[in-house]
Short mmCIF file of N, CA, C and O in Angstrom, two decimals:
data_model
loop_
_atom_site.label_atom_id
_atom_site.label_comp_id
_atom_site.label_asym_id
_atom_site.label_seq_id
_atom_site.Cartn_x
_atom_site.Cartn_y
_atom_site.Cartn_z
N MET A 10 93.03 55.59 -155.91
CA MET A 10 93.76 54.34 -155.84
C MET A 10 92.77 53.20 -156.07
O MET A 10 91.71 53.15 -155.45
N SER A 11 93.14 52.27 -156.93
CA SER A 11 92.23 51.18 -157.26
C SER A 11 92.26 50.09 -156.20
O SER A 11 93.24 49.93 -155.46
N ALA A 12 91.19 49.35 -156.13
CA ALA A 12 91.10 48.22 -155.19
C ALA A 12 92.21 47.21 -155.48
O ALA A 12 92.80 46.64 -154.55
N LEU A 13 92.52 47.01 -156.75
CA LEU A 13 93.57 46.06 -157.13
C LEU A 13 94.90 46.40 -156.46
O LEU A 13 95.57 45.53 -155.91
N LEU A 14 95.28 47.66 -156.50
CA LEU A 14 96.56 48.08 -155.90
C LEU A 14 96.54 47.91 -154.38
O LEU A 14 97.54 47.52 -153.78
N VAL A 15 95.40 48.20 -153.76
CA VAL A 15 95.28 48.02 -152.31
C VAL A 15 95.41 46.54 -151.97
O VAL A 15 96.14 46.17 -151.04
N TYR A 16 94.73 45.68 -152.72
CA TYR A 16 94.81 44.23 -152.47
C TYR A 16 96.23 43.72 -152.65
O TYR A 16 96.72 42.93 -151.84
N LYS A 17 96.89 44.16 -153.71
CA LYS A 17 98.27 43.73 -153.95
C LYS A 17 99.19 44.17 -152.81
O LYS A 17 100.01 43.39 -152.33
N ALA A 18 99.06 45.43 -152.40
CA ALA A 18 99.91 45.96 -151.33
C ALA A 18 99.69 45.19 -150.04
O ALA A 18 100.65 44.81 -149.35
N LEU A 19 98.44 44.93 -149.69
CA LEU A 19 98.15 44.19 -148.46
C LEU A 19 98.60 42.73 -148.57
O LEU A 19 99.09 42.15 -147.59
N HIS A 20 98.45 42.16 -149.75
CA HIS A 20 98.93 40.79 -149.97
C HIS A 20 100.44 40.71 -149.72
O HIS A 20 100.92 39.83 -149.00
N ILE A 21 101.18 41.64 -150.26
CA ILE A 21 102.63 41.66 -150.09
C ILE A 21 103.00 41.92 -148.62
O ILE A 21 103.88 41.26 -148.07
N PHE A 22 102.33 42.88 -147.99
CA PHE A 22 102.62 43.19 -146.59
C PHE A 22 102.42 41.96 -145.70
O PHE A 22 103.29 41.62 -144.89
N PHE A 23 101.25 41.32 -145.81
CA PHE A 23 100.97 40.17 -144.95
C PHE A 23 101.88 38.98 -145.28
O PHE A 23 102.25 38.21 -144.40
N MET A 24 102.26 38.86 -146.54
CA MET A 24 103.19 37.79 -146.92
C MET A 24 104.55 38.01 -146.26
O MET A 24 105.15 37.08 -145.73
N ILE A 25 105.02 39.25 -146.23
CA ILE A 25 106.31 39.55 -145.59
C ILE A 25 106.22 39.26 -144.09
O ILE A 25 107.13 38.65 -143.50
N ALA A 26 105.14 39.68 -143.45
CA ALA A 26 104.96 39.44 -142.01
C ALA A 26 104.90 37.94 -141.73
O ALA A 26 105.50 37.45 -140.75
N TRP A 27 104.19 37.20 -142.57
CA TRP A 27 104.09 35.75 -142.41
C TRP A 27 105.47 35.10 -142.52
O TRP A 27 105.87 34.28 -141.71
N PHE A 28 106.21 35.50 -143.55
CA PHE A 28 107.52 34.89 -143.77
C PHE A 28 108.53 35.23 -142.68
O PHE A 28 109.43 34.44 -142.42
N ALA A 29 108.40 36.38 -142.05
CA ALA A 29 109.29 36.69 -140.93
C ALA A 29 109.18 35.58 -139.88
O ALA A 29 110.19 35.09 -139.36
N GLY A 30 107.97 35.16 -139.60
CA GLY A 30 107.75 34.09 -138.63
C GLY A 30 108.14 32.73 -139.16
O GLY A 30 108.74 31.92 -138.44
N ILE A 31 107.82 32.47 -140.42
CA ILE A 31 108.12 31.16 -141.02
C ILE A 31 109.63 30.95 -141.15
O ILE A 31 110.11 29.83 -141.12
N PHE A 32 110.38 32.03 -141.28
CA PHE A 32 111.84 31.91 -141.31
C PHE A 32 112.41 31.69 -139.91
O PHE A 32 113.42 31.02 -139.75
N TYR A 33 111.78 32.28 -138.90
CA TYR A 33 112.32 32.21 -137.55
C TYR A 33 111.90 30.95 -136.78
O TYR A 33 112.69 30.41 -136.00
N LEU A 34 110.69 30.48 -136.99
CA LEU A 34 110.18 29.33 -136.23
C LEU A 34 111.07 28.09 -136.35
O LEU A 34 111.43 27.50 -135.32
N PRO A 35 111.45 27.66 -137.54
CA PRO A 35 112.33 26.48 -137.62
C PRO A 35 113.68 26.70 -136.95
O PRO A 35 114.30 25.75 -136.47
N ARG A 36 114.15 27.95 -136.89
CA ARG A 36 115.39 28.25 -136.17
C ARG A 36 115.19 27.96 -134.69
O ARG A 36 116.07 27.40 -134.04
N LEU A 37 114.02 28.30 -134.15
CA LEU A 37 113.72 27.95 -132.75
C LEU A 37 113.69 26.44 -132.58
O LEU A 37 114.16 25.91 -131.57
N PHE A 38 113.14 25.74 -133.58
CA PHE A 38 113.12 24.27 -133.53
C PHE A 38 114.55 23.70 -133.50
O PHE A 38 114.81 22.72 -132.82
N VAL A 39 115.46 24.33 -134.24
CA VAL A 39 116.87 23.89 -134.24
C VAL A 39 117.41 23.99 -132.81
O VAL A 39 118.00 23.03 -132.29
N TYR A 40 117.23 25.16 -132.19
CA TYR A 40 117.73 25.35 -130.83
C TYR A 40 117.07 24.38 -129.86
O TYR A 40 117.74 23.85 -128.97
N HIS A 41 115.79 24.15 -130.04
CA HIS A 41 115.05 23.25 -129.15
C HIS A 41 115.57 21.81 -129.30
O HIS A 41 115.75 21.11 -128.30
N ALA A 42 115.82 21.39 -130.52
CA ALA A 42 116.31 20.04 -130.76
C ALA A 42 117.72 19.85 -130.18
O ALA A 42 118.09 18.74 -129.82
N MET A 43 118.47 20.93 -130.08
CA MET A 43 119.83 20.85 -129.56
C MET A 43 119.88 20.95 -128.03
O MET A 43 120.84 20.49 -127.42
N SER A 44 118.86 21.52 -127.45
CA SER A 44 118.88 21.80 -126.02
C SER A 44 118.52 20.58 -125.19
O SER A 44 117.63 19.80 -125.54
N GLU A 45 119.21 20.46 -124.07
CA GLU A 45 118.89 19.40 -123.10
C GLU A 45 118.53 20.01 -121.76
O GLU A 45 118.30 19.29 -120.79
N GLU A 46 118.49 21.32 -121.70
CA GLU A 46 118.21 22.03 -120.46
C GLU A 46 116.71 22.26 -120.32
O GLU A 46 116.07 22.85 -121.20
N LYS A 47 116.13 21.80 -119.24
CA LYS A 47 114.69 21.85 -119.04
C LYS A 47 114.13 23.28 -119.06
O LYS A 47 113.11 23.55 -119.70
N SER A 48 114.81 24.21 -118.39
CA SER A 48 114.31 25.59 -118.36
C SER A 48 114.37 26.23 -119.74
O SER A 48 113.48 26.99 -120.13
N CYS A 49 115.41 25.92 -120.48
CA CYS A 49 115.54 26.43 -121.86
C CYS A 49 114.44 25.85 -122.74
O CYS A 49 113.82 26.57 -123.52
N ASN A 50 114.19 24.56 -122.60
CA ASN A 50 113.13 23.92 -123.39
C ASN A 50 111.77 24.52 -123.08
O ASN A 50 110.95 24.71 -123.98
N SER A 51 111.52 24.81 -121.82
CA SER A 51 110.25 25.43 -121.43
C SER A 51 110.09 26.80 -122.08
O SER A 51 109.02 27.14 -122.59
N MET A 52 111.15 27.58 -122.08
CA MET A 52 111.12 28.90 -122.71
C MET A 52 110.90 28.78 -124.22
O MET A 52 110.11 29.52 -124.80
N LEU A 53 111.60 27.83 -124.85
CA LEU A 53 111.45 27.64 -126.29
C LEU A 53 110.03 27.20 -126.65
O LEU A 53 109.48 27.64 -127.67
N LYS A 54 109.42 26.37 -125.84
CA LYS A 54 108.03 25.95 -126.08
C LYS A 54 107.10 27.15 -126.13
O LYS A 54 106.24 27.25 -127.01
N VAL A 55 107.29 28.07 -125.19
CA VAL A 55 106.45 29.28 -125.16
C VAL A 55 106.72 30.14 -126.39
O VAL A 55 105.78 30.62 -127.05
N MET A 56 107.98 30.35 -126.71
CA MET A 56 108.34 31.18 -127.86
C MET A 56 107.79 30.59 -129.17
O MET A 56 107.26 31.32 -130.01
N GLU A 57 107.93 29.28 -129.33
CA GLU A 57 107.46 28.62 -130.56
C GLU A 57 105.95 28.76 -130.71
O GLU A 57 105.45 29.11 -131.79
N ARG A 58 105.24 28.49 -129.62
CA ARG A 58 103.77 28.57 -129.66
C ARG A 58 103.31 29.99 -129.97
O ARG A 58 102.48 30.20 -130.85
N ARG A 59 103.87 30.95 -129.26
CA ARG A 59 103.47 32.35 -129.48
C ARG A 59 103.77 32.79 -130.91
O ARG A 59 102.95 33.47 -131.54
N LEU A 60 104.92 32.41 -131.42
CA LEU A 60 105.29 32.82 -132.77
C LEU A 60 104.37 32.20 -133.81
O LEU A 60 103.85 32.91 -134.69
N LEU A 61 104.12 30.91 -133.71
CA LEU A 61 103.28 30.25 -134.71
C LEU A 61 101.86 30.81 -134.68
O LEU A 61 101.26 31.08 -135.73
N TYR A 62 101.32 31.02 -133.49
CA TYR A 62 99.96 31.56 -133.40
C TYR A 62 99.91 33.04 -133.78
O TYR A 62 98.88 33.52 -134.24
N PHE A 63 101.02 33.75 -133.62
CA PHE A 63 101.08 35.15 -134.03
C PHE A 63 101.09 35.30 -135.54
O PHE A 63 100.44 36.19 -136.09
N VAL A 64 101.83 34.43 -136.25
CA VAL A 64 101.95 34.60 -137.71
C VAL A 64 100.83 33.91 -138.48
O VAL A 64 100.65 34.21 -139.67
N THR A 65 100.08 33.04 -137.86
CA THR A 65 99.00 32.35 -138.58
C THR A 65 97.96 33.32 -139.16
O THR A 65 97.56 33.15 -140.32
N PRO A 66 97.53 34.35 -138.43
CA PRO A 66 96.61 35.32 -139.07
C PRO A 66 97.22 36.00 -140.29
O PRO A 66 96.52 36.31 -141.25
N PHE A 67 98.55 36.21 -140.28
CA PHE A 67 99.20 36.80 -141.45
C PHE A 67 99.13 35.85 -142.64
O PHE A 67 98.96 36.29 -143.78
N ALA A 68 99.25 34.55 -142.38
CA ALA A 68 99.12 33.56 -143.46
C ALA A 68 97.72 33.61 -144.03
O ALA A 68 97.53 33.54 -145.26
N ILE A 69 96.73 33.71 -143.17
CA ILE A 69 95.33 33.76 -143.62
C ILE A 69 95.09 35.03 -144.43
O ILE A 69 94.48 34.99 -145.51
N LEU A 70 95.57 36.16 -143.93
CA LEU A 70 95.35 37.43 -144.63
C LEU A 70 96.12 37.48 -145.95
O LEU A 70 95.67 38.11 -146.92
N THR A 71 97.26 36.82 -146.03
CA THR A 71 97.99 36.70 -147.29
C THR A 71 97.10 36.02 -148.33
O THR A 71 96.99 36.48 -149.47
N ALA A 72 96.45 34.94 -147.92
CA ALA A 72 95.56 34.21 -148.83
C ALA A 72 94.34 35.06 -149.21
O ALA A 72 93.95 35.12 -150.38
N VAL A 73 93.76 35.73 -148.23
CA VAL A 73 92.57 36.55 -148.50
C VAL A 73 92.87 37.61 -149.54
O VAL A 73 92.14 37.74 -150.54
N PHE A 74 93.95 38.35 -149.35
CA PHE A 74 94.26 39.42 -150.30
C PHE A 74 94.81 38.89 -151.62
O PHE A 74 94.65 39.52 -152.66
N GLY A 75 95.41 37.72 -151.61
CA GLY A 75 95.80 37.08 -152.86
C GLY A 75 94.59 36.68 -153.69
O GLY A 75 94.54 36.93 -154.90
N VAL A 76 93.60 36.09 -153.03
CA VAL A 76 92.37 35.70 -153.73
C VAL A 76 91.62 36.94 -154.23
O VAL A 76 91.12 36.96 -155.37
N LEU A 77 91.57 37.98 -153.42
CA LEU A 77 90.91 39.22 -153.86
C LEU A 77 91.62 39.82 -155.08
O LEU A 77 90.96 40.34 -156.00
N THR A 78 92.93 39.74 -155.10
CA THR A 78 93.70 40.23 -156.25
C THR A 78 93.34 39.43 -157.50
O THR A 78 93.08 40.01 -158.57
N ILE A 79 93.31 38.12 -157.37
CA ILE A 79 92.95 37.26 -158.51
C ILE A 79 91.54 37.58 -158.99
O ILE A 79 91.29 37.70 -160.19
N MET A 80 90.62 37.74 -158.05
CA MET A 80 89.23 38.05 -158.42
C MET A 80 89.14 39.40 -159.13
O MET A 80 88.35 39.56 -160.07
N GLU A 81 89.95 40.35 -158.70
CA GLU A 81 89.93 41.68 -159.32
C GLU A 81 90.42 41.61 -160.77
O GLU A 81 89.90 42.30 -161.64
N TYR A 82 91.42 40.76 -161.02
CA TYR A 82 91.91 40.59 -162.39
C TYR A 82 90.87 39.88 -163.27
O TYR A 82 90.79 40.13 -164.46
N GLY A 83 90.15 38.94 -162.70
CA GLY A 83 89.09 38.28 -163.44
C GLY A 83 89.41 36.87 -163.89
O GLY A 83 90.56 36.43 -163.90
N ARG A 84 88.36 36.16 -164.26
CA ARG A 84 88.43 34.74 -164.64
C ARG A 84 89.28 34.51 -165.88
O ARG A 84 90.07 33.58 -165.95
N GLU A 85 89.12 35.35 -166.90
CA GLU A 85 89.89 35.17 -168.14
C GLU A 85 91.38 35.30 -167.89
O GLU A 85 92.18 34.52 -168.39
N TRP A 86 91.75 36.31 -167.12
CA TRP A 86 93.16 36.50 -166.78
C TRP A 86 93.69 35.28 -166.05
O TRP A 86 94.77 34.80 -166.35
N PHE A 87 92.91 34.77 -165.10
CA PHE A 87 93.32 33.61 -164.32
C PHE A 87 93.52 32.39 -165.22
O PHE A 87 94.51 31.67 -165.09
N LYS A 88 92.61 32.17 -166.14
CA LYS A 88 92.70 31.00 -167.03
C LYS A 88 93.94 31.06 -167.92
O LYS A 88 94.50 30.03 -168.28
N HIS A 89 94.38 32.26 -168.29
CA HIS A 89 95.49 32.40 -169.24
C HIS A 89 96.83 32.72 -168.58
O HIS A 89 97.81 32.96 -169.28
N SER A 90 96.87 32.71 -167.26
CA SER A 90 98.11 33.02 -166.54
C SER A 90 98.68 31.75 -165.94
O SER A 90 98.55 31.49 -164.74
N MET A 91 99.32 30.95 -166.80
CA MET A 91 99.85 29.67 -166.32
C MET A 91 100.91 29.84 -165.23
O MET A 91 101.00 29.01 -164.33
N TRP A 92 101.67 30.91 -165.28
CA TRP A 92 102.66 31.16 -164.24
C TRP A 92 101.98 31.22 -162.87
O TRP A 92 102.54 30.75 -161.88
N LEU A 93 100.77 31.79 -162.84
CA LEU A 93 100.03 31.91 -161.58
C LEU A 93 99.62 30.53 -161.06
O LEU A 93 99.65 30.30 -159.85
N HIS A 94 99.28 29.63 -161.94
CA HIS A 94 98.92 28.27 -161.52
C HIS A 94 100.11 27.59 -160.84
O HIS A 94 99.95 26.92 -159.81
N TYR A 95 101.30 27.77 -161.40
CA TYR A 95 102.50 27.21 -160.78
C TYR A 95 102.79 27.89 -159.44
O TYR A 95 103.17 27.24 -158.47
N LYS A 96 102.61 29.20 -159.41
CA LYS A 96 102.80 29.94 -158.18
C LYS A 96 101.85 29.40 -157.11
O LYS A 96 102.25 29.20 -155.95
N LEU A 97 100.60 29.17 -157.46
CA LEU A 97 99.62 28.69 -156.49
C LEU A 97 99.96 27.30 -155.97
O LEU A 97 99.71 26.99 -154.80
N VAL A 98 100.54 26.46 -156.80
CA VAL A 98 100.99 25.14 -156.33
C VAL A 98 102.08 25.33 -155.26
O VAL A 98 102.04 24.68 -154.21
N LEU A 99 103.02 26.24 -155.51
CA LEU A 99 104.06 26.51 -154.52
C LEU A 99 103.48 27.11 -153.24
O LEU A 99 103.92 26.78 -152.14
N VAL A 100 102.48 27.96 -153.40
CA VAL A 100 101.82 28.56 -152.23
C VAL A 100 101.11 27.48 -151.42
O VAL A 100 101.17 27.50 -150.18
N ILE A 101 100.47 26.56 -152.08
CA ILE A 101 99.82 25.45 -151.36
C ILE A 101 100.85 24.66 -150.56
O ILE A 101 100.61 24.28 -149.41
N ILE A 102 102.01 24.43 -151.15
CA ILE A 102 103.08 23.73 -150.44
C ILE A 102 103.48 24.53 -149.19
O ILE A 102 103.71 23.95 -148.12
N LEU A 103 103.53 25.86 -149.31
CA LEU A 103 103.86 26.69 -148.14
C LEU A 103 102.81 26.56 -147.04
O LEU A 103 103.15 26.51 -145.86
N TYR A 104 101.55 26.50 -147.42
CA TYR A 104 100.50 26.34 -146.41
C TYR A 104 100.58 24.95 -145.77
O TYR A 104 100.32 24.81 -144.57
N LEU A 105 100.95 23.94 -146.54
CA LEU A 105 101.17 22.62 -145.95
C LEU A 105 102.36 22.65 -144.99
O LEU A 105 102.32 22.04 -143.91
N TYR A 106 103.41 23.35 -145.37
CA TYR A 106 104.58 23.55 -144.51
C TYR A 106 104.15 24.21 -143.20
O TYR A 106 104.53 23.77 -142.11
N HIS A 107 103.36 25.27 -143.32
CA HIS A 107 102.86 25.99 -142.14
C HIS A 107 102.05 25.04 -141.25
O HIS A 107 102.23 25.02 -140.04
N GLY A 108 101.18 24.26 -141.86
CA GLY A 108 100.39 23.30 -141.10
C GLY A 108 101.25 22.25 -140.42
O GLY A 108 101.00 21.87 -139.27
N PHE A 109 102.30 21.80 -141.10
CA PHE A 109 103.21 20.81 -140.52
C PHE A 109 103.94 21.40 -139.31
O PHE A 109 104.28 20.67 -138.37
N CYS A 110 104.15 22.71 -139.31
CA CYS A 110 104.78 23.35 -138.16
C CYS A 110 103.93 23.16 -136.90
O CYS A 110 104.47 23.04 -135.79
N PHE A 111 102.61 23.10 -137.03
CA PHE A 111 101.74 22.83 -135.87
C PHE A 111 101.99 21.43 -135.33
O PHE A 111 101.97 21.22 -134.12
N LYS A 112 102.23 20.48 -136.21
CA LYS A 112 102.52 19.11 -135.78
C LYS A 112 103.87 19.07 -135.04
O LYS A 112 104.01 18.45 -133.98
N LEU A 113 104.86 19.77 -135.60
CA LEU A 113 106.17 19.83 -134.95
C LEU A 113 106.08 20.53 -133.60
O LEU A 113 106.71 20.10 -132.62
N LEU A 114 105.29 21.58 -133.55
CA LEU A 114 105.07 22.30 -132.29
C LEU A 114 104.49 21.36 -131.24
O LEU A 114 104.93 21.36 -130.08
N ALA A 115 103.51 20.56 -131.63
CA ALA A 115 102.89 19.61 -130.70
C ALA A 115 103.90 18.56 -130.24
O ALA A 115 103.90 18.18 -129.05
N ASP A 116 104.77 18.12 -131.15
CA ASP A 116 105.80 17.15 -130.76
C ASP A 116 106.72 17.73 -129.68
O ASP A 116 107.03 17.06 -128.70
N PHE A 117 107.15 18.96 -129.87
CA PHE A 117 108.00 19.59 -128.86
C PHE A 117 107.22 19.83 -127.56
O PHE A 117 107.75 19.61 -126.47
N LYS A 118 105.98 20.27 -127.69
CA LYS A 118 105.17 20.55 -126.50
C LYS A 118 105.05 19.31 -125.60
O LYS A 118 105.11 19.42 -124.38
N HIS A 119 104.89 18.15 -126.22
CA HIS A 119 104.70 16.91 -125.47
C HIS A 119 106.01 16.11 -125.32
O HIS A 119 105.97 14.93 -125.00
N ASP A 120 107.13 16.78 -125.59
CA ASP A 120 108.46 16.17 -125.44
C ASP A 120 108.60 14.85 -126.21
O ASP A 120 109.17 13.89 -125.72
N ARG A 121 108.09 14.85 -127.43
CA ARG A 121 108.21 13.64 -128.24
C ARG A 121 108.90 13.90 -129.59
O ARG A 121 108.72 13.15 -130.55
N ASN A 122 109.68 14.97 -129.65
CA ASN A 122 110.44 15.24 -130.87
C ASN A 122 111.50 14.16 -131.05
O ASN A 122 112.24 13.84 -130.13
N THR A 123 111.58 13.60 -132.26
CA THR A 123 112.59 12.59 -132.58
C THR A 123 113.54 13.06 -133.67
O THR A 123 114.44 12.33 -134.06
N ARG A 124 113.32 14.26 -134.16
CA ARG A 124 114.14 14.77 -135.26
C ARG A 124 115.36 15.52 -134.72
O ARG A 124 115.30 16.16 -133.68
N SER A 125 116.42 15.48 -135.50
CA SER A 125 117.67 16.13 -135.09
C SER A 125 117.67 17.61 -135.47
O SER A 125 116.85 18.05 -136.29
N HIS A 126 118.62 18.33 -134.90
CA HIS A 126 118.77 19.74 -135.27
C HIS A 126 119.13 19.87 -136.74
O HIS A 126 118.77 20.86 -137.38
N ARG A 127 119.78 18.86 -137.32
CA ARG A 127 120.11 18.91 -138.77
C ARG A 127 118.84 18.89 -139.62
O ARG A 127 118.75 19.58 -140.63
N PHE A 128 117.87 18.07 -139.22
CA PHE A 128 116.59 18.05 -139.92
C PHE A 128 115.99 19.45 -139.94
O PHE A 128 115.54 19.93 -140.99
N TYR A 129 115.97 20.11 -138.79
CA TYR A 129 115.37 21.44 -138.70
C TYR A 129 116.17 22.49 -139.45
O TYR A 129 115.59 23.45 -139.97
N ARG A 130 117.47 22.32 -139.55
CA ARG A 130 118.28 23.24 -140.36
C ARG A 130 117.88 23.14 -141.83
O ARG A 130 117.75 24.15 -142.53
N ILE A 131 117.68 21.93 -142.30
CA ILE A 131 117.24 21.72 -143.69
C ILE A 131 115.80 22.19 -143.86
O ILE A 131 115.45 22.87 -144.83
N PHE A 132 114.97 21.84 -142.90
CA PHE A 132 113.56 22.26 -142.91
C PHE A 132 113.45 23.78 -142.97
O PHE A 132 112.55 24.31 -143.62
N ASN A 133 114.38 24.46 -142.36
CA ASN A 133 114.40 25.92 -142.33
C ASN A 133 114.65 26.53 -143.71
O ASN A 133 114.25 27.67 -143.96
N GLU A 134 115.27 25.78 -144.60
CA GLU A 134 115.62 26.32 -145.92
C GLU A 134 114.48 26.19 -146.94
O GLU A 134 114.46 26.90 -147.93
N LEU A 135 113.56 25.30 -146.71
CA LEU A 135 112.48 25.07 -147.68
C LEU A 135 111.67 26.33 -147.99
O LEU A 135 111.48 26.64 -149.17
N PRO A 136 111.21 27.10 -147.00
CA PRO A 136 110.44 28.29 -147.36
C PRO A 136 111.27 29.34 -148.10
O PRO A 136 110.73 30.10 -148.91
N VAL A 137 112.58 29.35 -147.87
CA VAL A 137 113.45 30.29 -148.60
C VAL A 137 113.42 29.95 -150.09
O VAL A 137 113.26 30.84 -150.94
N LEU A 138 113.56 28.68 -150.40
CA LEU A 138 113.56 28.25 -151.81
C LEU A 138 112.19 28.47 -152.45
O LEU A 138 112.10 28.90 -153.61
N LEU A 139 111.14 28.17 -151.71
CA LEU A 139 109.79 28.37 -152.24
C LEU A 139 109.53 29.85 -152.49
O LEU A 139 108.98 30.23 -153.52
N LEU A 140 109.94 30.70 -151.55
CA LEU A 140 109.75 32.14 -151.73
C LEU A 140 110.50 32.65 -152.95
O LEU A 140 109.96 33.45 -153.72
N LEU A 141 111.71 32.18 -153.14
CA LEU A 141 112.48 32.59 -154.32
C LEU A 141 111.74 32.23 -155.60
O LEU A 141 111.59 33.06 -156.51
N ALA A 142 111.24 31.01 -155.68
CA ALA A 142 110.51 30.58 -156.88
C ALA A 142 109.22 31.37 -157.06
O ALA A 142 108.87 31.77 -158.19
N ILE A 143 108.51 31.62 -155.98
CA ILE A 143 107.25 32.37 -156.05
C ILE A 143 107.50 33.80 -156.54
O ILE A 143 106.79 34.30 -157.41
N ILE A 144 108.50 34.44 -155.98
CA ILE A 144 108.80 35.82 -156.40
C ILE A 144 109.25 35.84 -157.86
O ILE A 144 108.83 36.72 -158.63
N PHE A 145 110.06 34.86 -158.25
CA PHE A 145 110.50 34.80 -159.64
C PHE A 145 109.30 34.69 -160.58
O PHE A 145 109.21 35.40 -161.57
N LEU A 146 108.36 33.81 -160.25
CA LEU A 146 107.16 33.66 -161.09
C LEU A 146 106.32 34.92 -161.10
O LEU A 146 105.84 35.35 -162.16
N ALA A 147 106.13 35.54 -159.95
CA ALA A 147 105.28 36.72 -159.86
C ALA A 147 105.88 37.93 -160.59
O ALA A 147 105.14 38.71 -161.18
N VAL A 148 107.18 38.06 -160.56
CA VAL A 148 107.82 39.21 -161.19
C VAL A 148 108.01 39.01 -162.68
O VAL A 148 107.72 39.89 -163.49
N THR A 149 108.47 37.81 -163.08
CA THR A 149 108.78 37.60 -164.50
C THR A 149 107.57 37.14 -165.31
O THR A 149 107.55 37.31 -166.53
N LYS A 150 106.59 36.55 -164.65
CA LYS A 150 105.38 36.04 -165.32
C LYS A 150 105.71 35.31 -166.63
O LYS A 150 105.25 35.68 -167.70
N PRO A 151 106.54 34.27 -166.52
CA PRO A 151 106.95 33.57 -167.74
C PRO A 151 105.77 32.88 -168.44
O PRO A 151 104.80 32.48 -167.79
N SER A 152 105.84 32.81 -169.74
CA SER A 152 104.79 32.09 -170.48
C SER A 152 105.21 30.64 -170.52
O SER A 152 106.16 30.25 -171.19
N LEU A 153 104.51 29.83 -169.76
CA LEU A 153 104.88 28.42 -169.60
C LEU A 153 104.01 27.53 -170.45
O LEU A 153 102.87 27.69 -170.60
#
């Protein structure tokens, strides 16, 4: 088995694990924004923190194995794969999204959230759309 296949498999595995959390965390934010019960809010704070810190290593490992995959293909392949450049822009947006989740987590932790549950419902859909575009680019590799 080649290193390339191992890197790809691990990249996909860690990406799926990361997205499981990225799909669920904003749903917790929705419930938190809707809740007015102190005990429920305390429980949600713990769940949100644990989830975000649990999936962050998966985000890091997704990047590590993605970079190793690119390195295995080589510089020439990278220069001529414009679809990959677009994919990487979308991936950067996902990492910014992930980072923004830490800010939202801090807002809830310190009881200073000002956003509505509707905001979090919409916020919850962004990674779904990004993932769809990323998978489309990775599978079809369009010549752009």
